[in-house]
Amino acid sequence: MKKRISNILGSSVMLLCLCSACSTESTLDTEKSIEIGNNVQINLSEEPYLAEKPTTRATAIWNKTIDLGNNMICEITLRPDTTNLSPNKATRAAMSEGHYNIFVFDTSGHKLTGADKTLSGTVTNGKFVPDVNKYIRLEQGTYTFVCTNMDNMDDNGQLIVERKAENPMLGYVTQYISGSGLKEISFSMKHLAARIRTEVTSYTVYATNMTTAHSLGNYFSLPQYFDYKGNPIDHTATASEISQYDSDYRRVTMPLKKIGDQKFSSIVKPFKVTSDYMYFAGTSANTTGEWFDLGARGPLYGGFANFSLDIYDSDYPIRMNYSYVCTFEFRTKRPLYLYQDGTVGYLADKADRTPVAVVVKEKTETEDGMAAALKGAGEQQWNVTPGRKYNTSTTTNYNNTYSDMLGYQYTWEAAYTKNNVVKATSNDYPAFKAAAEYNPGVNVTDGLVGRKWFLPSLGQFKYLYTLGGTDVSTLNGSPFTNISTNIGIITQAFTNAGGEDLLKTCWTSSEFDERFSAVIEFLSSGINPGGITKINKYHVRPFIFF
């Protein structure tokens, strides 16, 4: 009996010793491993995007101008983007909101696998904050740590980046971990994609109702592959892979937001809108021959703009870590209007403004603009007493008369009338007085307060021809010679805004001699300038400077 008890006791002691040995070995392994998590400061910095391409390709800039055939002209340009190249505060804030993963590779470039071989977390002010209960355990040795804001890295160490991935980045660093552990790791994050934004320029109004209308070829719509150091890996897509990314997936539509906050102005100014960036991952030498289609579409100027251009990589290769902007500049042939507040714009963009005149000469920073009233001031005599010259400047040379730009002075300044009379207030000059007293039918405000209507000279009236597509610099001085122009467009410029057509004979303030003053006759076949005796009644169309 005692012997049996002794054997049992001996066996128990041996089992206890064995278990004790196993427990001691496990504790030693844990103590030898080094933990990387909250105990290590992990820093991330973002490399800036580049604006300039290699010098051998520096001049390869895409640029093309197209008449869209709907009263719009578009110039499209693809060029290096110099906006927000360096990571600024806003960029870092966006980056800090992202989620990042840190993977580990051995000295042979093999990815270590297991729950304690990947560390995930977020970034705040450039500092990596591990997720709860996340850490890496490693033995002493040399390792390559790879940090990326992408999730899809397979066990072979290939990083897969989807086309829709936003700003994919990767950084890696090789470090030796001693027995005392690791205090700090720093990653310099480089971009795995080129980025392109769309910028649309319109005039007098923002094109905020337009969107991008891009389309991608096979290569740019498919996922891209990278090794653990961020080098693109050539990958030939199978038919099955291509079929997963249909035409809807290849189309990229993005809203456009205002740059700045410009207001309506008396000067035709560019108004710009921009999209967010679109990212092209894996752009490298293997994109040669591939293409993408950049476009912008939507309502603008009372019409519909829809323009795109194929960009072939062989013509303009885009590169990882470079930043580009595709600009669309839309101009319109539609008439420009002057509104009651002194601002200008196209009729479809009037908002709560009321048009009062058609702009015939645009305003600049140094020179007033000029506009013709939407409606006339009746049929009036130039002067009630014939047989005299009244203007201080008269000529029978039509070339000189076409250069006469003194309509305002003839109307409002006594010094330009031989008897020192202000024609604008004199009953002896009905056409001048009617022009000066013109009422546009709405109270003028802001920029038009204090501005005066006047009877335009022949030189000023000729600018109205530009509405029909006539280059005024080509006009000669021959009287009663029909000037071919699109009179329908000129007439519509007035009638479309509720004005009165110009199929009439109109007085100008220019004077030839004692009997005749200059008139312009608008016919369905064109414009016919000439001279008529001053006591006849003809149409008065006031002009105004702004």
XYZ file of C-alpha atoms in Angstrom:
546
model
C 0.000 0.000 0.000
C 2.794 2.368 0.931
C 4.656 1.465 -2.243
C 1.648 2.391 -4.402
C 1.303 5.739 -2.668
C 4.993 6.389 -3.188
C 4.711 5.700 -6.926
C 1.744 7.995 -7.282
C 3.538 10.744 -5.446
C 6.636 10.318 -7.603
C 4.564 10.489 -10.775
C 2.841 13.609 -9.562
C 6.130 15.303 -8.803
C 7.489 14.423 -12.255
C 4.304 15.764 -13.948
C 4.508 18.961 -11.905
C 8.130 19.456 -12.891
C 7.304 18.864 -16.597
C 4.457 21.370 -16.523
C 6.679 23.810 -14.705
C 9.338 23.480 -17.413
C 6.799 24.078 -20.196
C 5.479 27.178 -18.459
C 8.962 28.572 -17.974
C 9.836 28.085 -21.706
C 6.674 29.942 -22.819
C 7.417 32.827 -20.493
C 10.913 33.134 -21.896
C 9.595 33.324 -25.502
C 7.221 36.105 -24.546
C 9.940 37.982 -22.766
C 12.281 37.689 -25.749
C 9.668 39.088 -28.195
C 9.487 42.829 -28.713
C 6.115 44.567 -28.843
C 5.429 47.486 -31.199
C 2.251 49.403 -30.516
C 1.341 52.200 -28.142
C 4.832 51.985 -26.659
C 6.482 53.151 -29.925
C 6.226 56.618 -31.470
C 5.286 56.178 -35.122
C 5.600 59.287 -37.317
C 4.231 59.815 -40.830
C 5.093 62.592 -43.265
C 3.770 63.043 -46.795
C 6.040 63.708 -49.751
C 4.830 66.658 -51.865
C 3.355 66.140 -55.290
C 5.498 67.348 -58.179
C 4.359 69.808 -60.828
C 7.086 69.495 -63.403
C 7.695 66.455 -65.535
C 11.149 65.231 -66.562
C 12.817 67.808 -68.783
C 12.728 65.525 -71.816
C 8.932 65.748 -71.781
C 8.496 69.240 -70.361
C 7.049 70.676 -73.557
C 4.494 67.907 -74.149
C 1.401 69.894 -73.094
C -2.039 69.082 -74.483
C -3.948 72.065 -75.802
C -6.839 72.279 -78.248
C -9.568 74.818 -79.111
C -12.890 73.700 -80.569
C -15.935 75.603 -81.828
C -18.747 73.531 -80.325
C -21.271 74.815 -82.858
C -23.780 75.964 -80.225
C -22.536 79.528 -79.754
C -19.761 78.216 -77.542
C -16.023 77.831 -77.975
C -13.948 75.661 -75.660
C -10.220 75.532 -75.093
C -9.016 72.448 -73.239
C -5.542 72.170 -71.732
C -3.772 69.486 -69.717
C -0.848 70.941 -67.808
C 1.145 70.505 -64.588
C -0.790 71.667 -61.548
C 1.016 73.981 -59.148
C -1.842 74.203 -56.647
C -1.442 72.629 -53.200
C 1.691 70.697 -54.074
C 3.100 70.592 -50.563
C 1.073 68.895 -47.849
C -0.642 71.817 -46.140
C -2.748 71.935 -43.038
C -5.891 70.911 -44.909
C -4.094 68.007 -46.592
C -2.731 66.736 -43.296
C -6.134 66.989 -41.686
C -7.604 64.832 -44.439
C -4.719 62.413 -44.050
C -5.192 62.158 -40.277
C -8.760 61.019 -40.762
C -7.622 58.042 -42.806
C -6.917 54.533 -41.651
C -3.443 53.066 -42.063
C -1.841 49.641 -41.843
C 1.734 48.674 -41.015
C 3.003 45.362 -42.396
C 6.317 43.640 -41.677
C 8.784 42.007 -44.095
C 11.903 40.017 -43.317
C 15.303 40.592 -44.878
C 14.366 38.310 -47.773
C 11.354 40.441 -48.660
C 8.808 37.947 -47.366
C 5.723 39.280 -45.645
C 5.272 38.049 -42.086
C 1.782 36.787 -41.434
C -0.271 36.323 -38.324
C -2.501 38.382 -36.093
C 0.484 39.989 -34.347
C 2.345 40.863 -37.561
C 0.082 43.720 -38.723
C -0.616 46.984 -36.917
C -3.599 49.160 -37.840
C -4.475 52.634 -36.658
C -5.250 56.248 -37.513
C -3.040 59.290 -37.873
C -3.417 62.474 -35.845
C -1.076 65.424 -36.500
C 1.346 63.111 -38.235
C 1.375 60.603 -35.365
C 0.181 57.044 -35.778
C -2.295 55.963 -33.076
C -2.781 52.151 -33.000
C -6.258 50.696 -32.911
C -7.381 49.192 -29.594
C -5.527 45.973 -28.671
C -3.444 46.145 -31.859
C 0.312 45.543 -31.792
C 3.156 43.760 -33.571
C 5.401 41.180 -31.835
C 8.821 40.454 -33.310
C 12.051 38.789 -32.307
C 15.275 40.770 -32.279
C 16.497 41.378 -35.851
C 16.260 43.501 -39.006
C 12.881 44.123 -40.590
C 11.277 46.305 -43.236
C 8.154 48.058 -42.031
C 5.631 49.077 -44.695
C 2.923 51.644 -43.982
C 0.030 52.306 -46.356
C -3.464 53.770 -46.293
C -4.657 50.828 -48.394
C -6.030 47.608 -46.879
C -5.575 45.086 -49.653
C -2.090 43.552 -49.326
C -1.959 39.826 -49.972
C 0.279 37.299 -48.219
C 2.777 37.543 -51.088
C 3.342 41.204 -50.293
C 1.484 42.583 -53.313
C -0.509 45.746 -52.640
C -3.656 46.006 -54.770
C -5.048 49.500 -55.343
C -8.530 49.936 -56.751
C -9.112 52.683 -59.331
C -11.496 54.486 -57.004
C -8.949 54.604 -54.185
C -8.381 58.165 -53.002
C -4.783 59.328 -52.727
C -3.117 55.910 -52.217
C 0.204 56.203 -50.365
C 2.989 53.925 -49.156
C 6.127 54.402 -47.114
C 8.695 51.897 -45.913
C 11.691 51.877 -43.606
C 14.214 49.139 -42.721
C 15.270 49.053 -39.073
C 17.149 46.812 -36.677
C 15.322 45.908 -33.488
C 17.634 45.257 -30.588
C 16.793 43.452 -27.389
C 16.011 46.757 -25.710
C 13.120 47.308 -28.142
C 12.186 50.133 -30.472
C 11.353 53.704 -29.488
C 10.459 55.378 -32.789
C 9.660 54.614 -36.455
C 9.293 57.300 -39.133
C 7.693 56.827 -42.551
C 7.963 59.138 -45.548
C 4.769 58.450 -47.476
C 4.987 58.647 -51.248
C 2.032 58.767 -53.591
C 1.222 55.676 -55.626
C -0.812 57.652 -58.149
C -0.836 60.709 -60.335
C -3.674 63.084 -59.544
C -5.735 65.205 -61.929
C -8.328 67.813 -61.101
C -10.716 69.517 -63.508
C -11.012 73.297 -63.649
C -13.720 75.047 -65.673
C -13.473 78.738 -66.526
C -16.585 80.612 -67.589
C -17.222 84.325 -67.814
C -19.474 86.594 -65.700
C -20.906 83.595 -63.817
C -19.770 80.364 -62.114
C -20.381 77.087 -63.967
C -21.506 75.338 -60.785
C -24.174 73.326 -62.616
C -21.564 71.562 -64.706
C -19.834 68.305 -63.757
C -16.803 66.414 -64.938
C -17.464 63.785 -67.588
C -14.368 61.613 -67.680
C -14.031 58.135 -69.119
C -11.201 55.655 -68.590
C -9.652 53.071 -70.864
C -9.107 49.490 -69.693
C -5.789 50.096 -67.989
C -6.824 53.091 -65.931
C -10.108 51.498 -64.790
C -8.537 48.265 -63.488
C -6.894 47.671 -60.080
C -3.163 48.323 -60.002
C -0.488 46.181 -58.315
C 2.573 47.290 -56.340
C 5.389 45.549 -54.503
C 6.033 46.304 -50.853
C 8.322 49.216 -51.742
C 5.700 50.916 -53.901
C 7.034 49.897 -57.295
C 4.327 49.194 -59.894
C 4.016 45.567 -60.954
C 2.929 44.855 -64.507
C -0.287 42.909 -64.473
C -2.055 41.689 -67.584
C -5.748 41.683 -66.878
C -7.778 38.672 -67.924
C -11.042 38.951 -69.824
C -12.838 38.037 -66.608
C -11.171 40.872 -64.725
C -11.978 43.368 -67.453
C -15.621 42.309 -67.479
C -15.901 43.242 -63.794
C -15.266 46.885 -64.629
C -18.012 47.872 -67.033
C -18.598 51.193 -68.752
C -20.435 52.647 -65.751
C -17.411 51.986 -63.587
C -15.167 53.701 -66.112
C -17.165 56.915 -66.132
C -16.111 59.499 -63.586
C -18.586 62.253 -62.730
C -17.556 64.797 -60.107
C -19.218 68.031 -58.971
C -17.511 71.372 -59.464
C -17.170 73.900 -56.661
C -16.384 77.605 -56.771
C -12.878 78.975 -56.495
C -13.307 82.170 -54.490
C -16.586 84.034 -54.247
C -16.760 86.542 -57.082
C -19.804 88.754 -57.539
C -21.426 90.099 -60.701
C -19.235 92.812 -62.193
C -19.272 95.524 -64.852
C -16.168 93.871 -66.345
C -16.244 90.469 -68.013
C -14.143 88.427 -65.597
C -13.261 84.747 -65.466
C -15.145 82.704 -62.890
C -13.517 79.386 -62.002
C -14.786 76.144 -60.539
C -12.798 73.037 -59.731
C -13.360 69.389 -58.952
C -11.626 67.328 -56.320
C -8.675 65.289 -57.494
C -9.073 62.061 -59.427
C -6.260 59.564 -58.850
C -4.566 57.361 -61.445
C -2.713 54.593 -59.627
C 0.236 52.739 -61.116
C 1.055 55.169 -63.898
C 4.356 53.966 -65.260
C 5.962 52.910 -68.522
C 3.388 50.139 -68.952
C 0.660 52.713 -69.709
C 2.058 53.518 -73.146
C -0.753 53.477 -75.686
C -3.429 53.652 -73.019
C -5.934 56.499 -72.904
C -8.377 58.370 -70.765
C -11.047 60.825 -71.774
C -11.338 64.154 -69.937
C -14.582 66.077 -70.254
C -16.941 68.624 -68.730
C -20.661 68.909 -69.334
C -23.711 70.810 -68.151
C -25.828 73.939 -68.681
C -23.951 77.171 -69.328
C -24.745 80.547 -70.944
C -28.286 79.412 -71.736
C -27.029 76.428 -73.718
C -25.510 73.050 -72.913
C -21.755 72.539 -72.870
C -20.476 69.037 -73.485
C -16.870 68.678 -74.521
C -14.222 66.051 -73.940
C -10.875 65.087 -75.372
C -9.030 61.773 -75.560
C -5.597 61.946 -73.947
C -3.262 59.179 -75.035
C -0.500 58.299 -72.629
C 1.949 58.046 -75.506
C 1.318 61.751 -76.182
C 1.216 62.927 -72.611
C 2.395 60.245 -70.159
C 1.268 60.876 -66.612
C 3.461 59.774 -63.730
C 3.101 58.706 -60.131
C 3.513 61.504 -57.594
C 2.829 64.187 -60.223
C -0.093 66.596 -60.111
C -2.035 67.769 -63.174
C -4.974 70.015 -63.982
C -7.256 69.732 -66.981
C -8.738 73.153 -67.750
C -11.823 73.872 -69.829
C -12.306 77.492 -70.826
C -15.777 78.102 -72.233
C -16.562 81.326 -74.081
C -19.848 82.182 -75.751
C -20.850 84.105 -78.858
C -24.158 85.085 -77.261
C -24.756 88.818 -76.702
C -23.663 90.403 -73.463
C -26.146 92.561 -71.558
C -25.876 95.564 -69.285
C -28.148 95.331 -66.247
C -29.848 98.019 -64.160
C -27.141 97.813 -61.483
C -24.285 98.407 -63.902
C -23.141 94.764 -64.023
C -22.925 92.693 -67.187
C -23.794 89.115 -68.003
C -25.509 86.792 -70.422
C -29.288 86.644 -70.549
C -29.603 83.156 -69.082
C -27.584 84.289 -66.070
C -29.533 87.439 -65.236
C -30.749 86.091 -61.859
C -32.736 88.931 -60.231
C -31.264 91.619 -62.488
C -33.061 93.460 -65.289
C -31.315 94.018 -68.639
C -31.383 97.607 -69.932
C -28.950 97.529 -72.865
C -26.885 95.329 -75.169
C -23.141 95.659 -74.664
C -21.381 96.672 -77.883
C -17.973 97.350 -76.350
C -16.774 95.630 -73.197
C -15.472 97.545 -70.234
C -11.851 97.111 -69.153
C -9.898 98.135 -66.078
C -8.841 101.333 -67.855
C -11.671 102.147 -70.265
C -15.462 102.411 -69.987
C -17.682 99.976 -71.775
C -20.513 101.028 -74.089
C -24.015 99.650 -74.580
C -27.060 100.270 -76.800
C -30.483 100.672 -75.173
C -32.867 97.746 -75.564
C -35.549 100.077 -76.875
C -35.619 103.292 -78.882
C -36.540 106.842 -77.884
C -39.000 107.360 -80.739
C -38.782 108.975 -84.175
C -37.184 112.410 -83.894
C -35.607 115.206 -85.939
C -31.870 115.676 -85.653
C -32.414 119.456 -85.572
C -35.415 121.702 -86.186
C -33.549 124.454 -88.056
C -31.798 123.352 -91.260
C -28.993 125.034 -93.176
C -26.308 125.228 -90.487
C -23.461 123.236 -88.991
C -23.946 122.640 -85.287
C -21.178 120.308 -84.148
C -17.749 121.809 -83.653
C -16.360 118.820 -85.578
C -17.841 117.933 -88.989
C -16.511 116.065 -92.009
C -17.705 114.673 -95.318
C -14.940 112.074 -95.287
C -16.525 108.796 -94.245
C -13.243 107.373 -92.988
C -13.064 110.265 -90.540
C -16.721 109.894 -89.617
C -16.229 106.204 -88.814
C -13.519 107.343 -86.403
C -15.823 109.852 -84.690
C -16.278 108.731 -81.059
C -17.707 111.969 -79.627
C -21.410 111.128 -79.279
C -21.446 111.774 -75.533
C -19.712 115.132 -75.957
C -22.068 116.212 -78.789
C -25.019 115.361 -76.533
C -23.943 116.643 -73.132
C -21.095 119.168 -73.495
C -21.784 122.713 -74.685
C -18.232 123.113 -75.910
C -18.955 120.621 -78.713
C -21.858 122.698 -80.095
C -21.020 125.882 -82.003
C -23.526 128.045 -80.143
C -22.508 126.552 -76.750
C -25.844 124.829 -76.275
C -26.204 121.534 -74.422
C -28.186 119.577 -76.995
C -29.419 117.128 -74.319
C -31.589 119.854 -72.791
C -32.493 121.845 -75.905
C -35.761 121.538 -77.832
C -33.840 122.534 -80.967
C -32.201 119.084 -81.002
C -35.043 116.579 -80.541
C -33.010 113.449 -81.281
C -30.342 114.405 -78.731
C -32.886 115.368 -76.078
C -34.887 112.171 -76.575
C -31.728 110.077 -76.200
C -30.681 111.953 -73.062
C -34.112 111.542 -71.449
C -34.425 107.842 -72.293
C -36.145 105.791 -69.591
C -35.146 102.102 -69.582
C -38.293 101.200 -67.652
C -36.509 100.325 -64.395
C -34.721 102.353 -61.741
C -30.981 102.166 -62.211
C -28.793 101.458 -59.187
C -25.184 101.084 -58.121
C -22.850 101.326 -61.112
C -25.390 103.036 -63.403
C -26.306 105.833 -61.000
C -25.116 109.111 -62.539
C -24.486 107.579 -65.957
C -26.141 109.411 -68.874
C -27.726 108.200 -72.098
C -26.577 109.900 -75.294
C -27.014 109.893 -79.086
C -24.112 107.830 -80.424
C -21.776 109.015 -83.164
C -21.237 106.974 -86.315
C -17.937 105.685 -84.905
C -19.690 104.487 -81.762
C -22.716 103.063 -83.581
C -20.476 100.877 -85.736
C -19.569 98.746 -82.677
C -23.112 97.416 -82.769
C -22.148 95.652 -86.013
C -19.933 93.301 -83.995
C -23.050 91.533 -82.712
C -23.544 90.269 -86.260
C -19.974 89.090 -86.543
C -18.538 92.100 -88.403
C -14.977 93.133 -87.632
C -15.284 96.922 -87.316
C -11.610 97.389 -88.183
C -12.403 96.234 -91.738
C -15.053 98.904 -92.406
C -14.199 101.437 -95.103
C -15.490 104.937 -95.538
C -17.818 104.415 -98.473
C -21.348 105.805 -97.907
C -24.432 103.951 -99.086
C -22.425 100.737 -99.382
C -24.208 97.746 -97.912
C -22.256 96.082 -95.109
C -22.916 92.377 -95.033
C -23.575 91.085 -91.512
C -25.973 88.780 -89.706
C -28.750 91.289 -89.095
C -30.941 88.547 -87.602
C -28.513 88.022 -84.732
C -28.311 91.774 -84.117
C -32.101 92.051 -84.008
C -32.485 89.031 -81.741
C -30.004 90.475 -79.276
C -32.597 93.148 -78.547
C -35.875 91.285 -78.980
C -34.784 88.231 -76.929
C -34.428 90.530 -73.925
C -37.785 92.232 -74.468
C -36.356 95.084 -76.536
C -37.212 96.707 -79.864
C -35.734 95.501 -83.120
C -33.360 97.646 -85.178
C -34.802 97.204 -88.660
C -34.970 100.985 -88.968
C -33.045 104.030 -90.092
C -31.254 105.408 -87.042
C -29.818 108.847 -86.385
C -26.238 109.234 -85.219
C -24.823 112.406 -83.646
C -22.168 112.778 -86.391
C -22.639 115.698 -88.788
C -21.485 116.048 -92.416
C -22.357 119.606 -93.397
C -25.132 122.220 -93.288
C -27.751 119.827 -94.695
C -26.798 116.279 -93.813
C -26.068 114.262 -90.700
C -25.062 110.601 -90.604
C -27.599 107.793 -90.363
C -27.394 104.008 -90.292
C -30.090 101.987 -92.032
C -30.631 98.428 -90.822
C -31.975 96.196 -93.593
C -32.675 92.485 -93.764
C -29.720 92.238 -96.180
C -27.268 94.147 -94.000
C -26.380 97.652 -92.833
C -26.330 100.724 -95.051
C -24.689 103.911 -93.679
C -25.359 107.283 -95.288
C -26.495 110.880 -94.724
C -29.976 112.508 -94.587
C -31.247 116.051 -94.099
C -31.511 116.908 -90.439
C -35.181 117.879 -90.228
C -36.366 114.377 -91.121
C -37.617 112.132 -88.338
C -35.793 108.870 -87.782
C -35.262 106.336 -85.040
C -33.263 107.305 -81.953
C -31.350 104.490 -80.233
C -29.614 105.809 -77.082
C -26.210 104.531 -75.932
C -24.667 104.649 -72.477
C -21.152 104.335 -71.015
C -20.634 102.108 -68.000
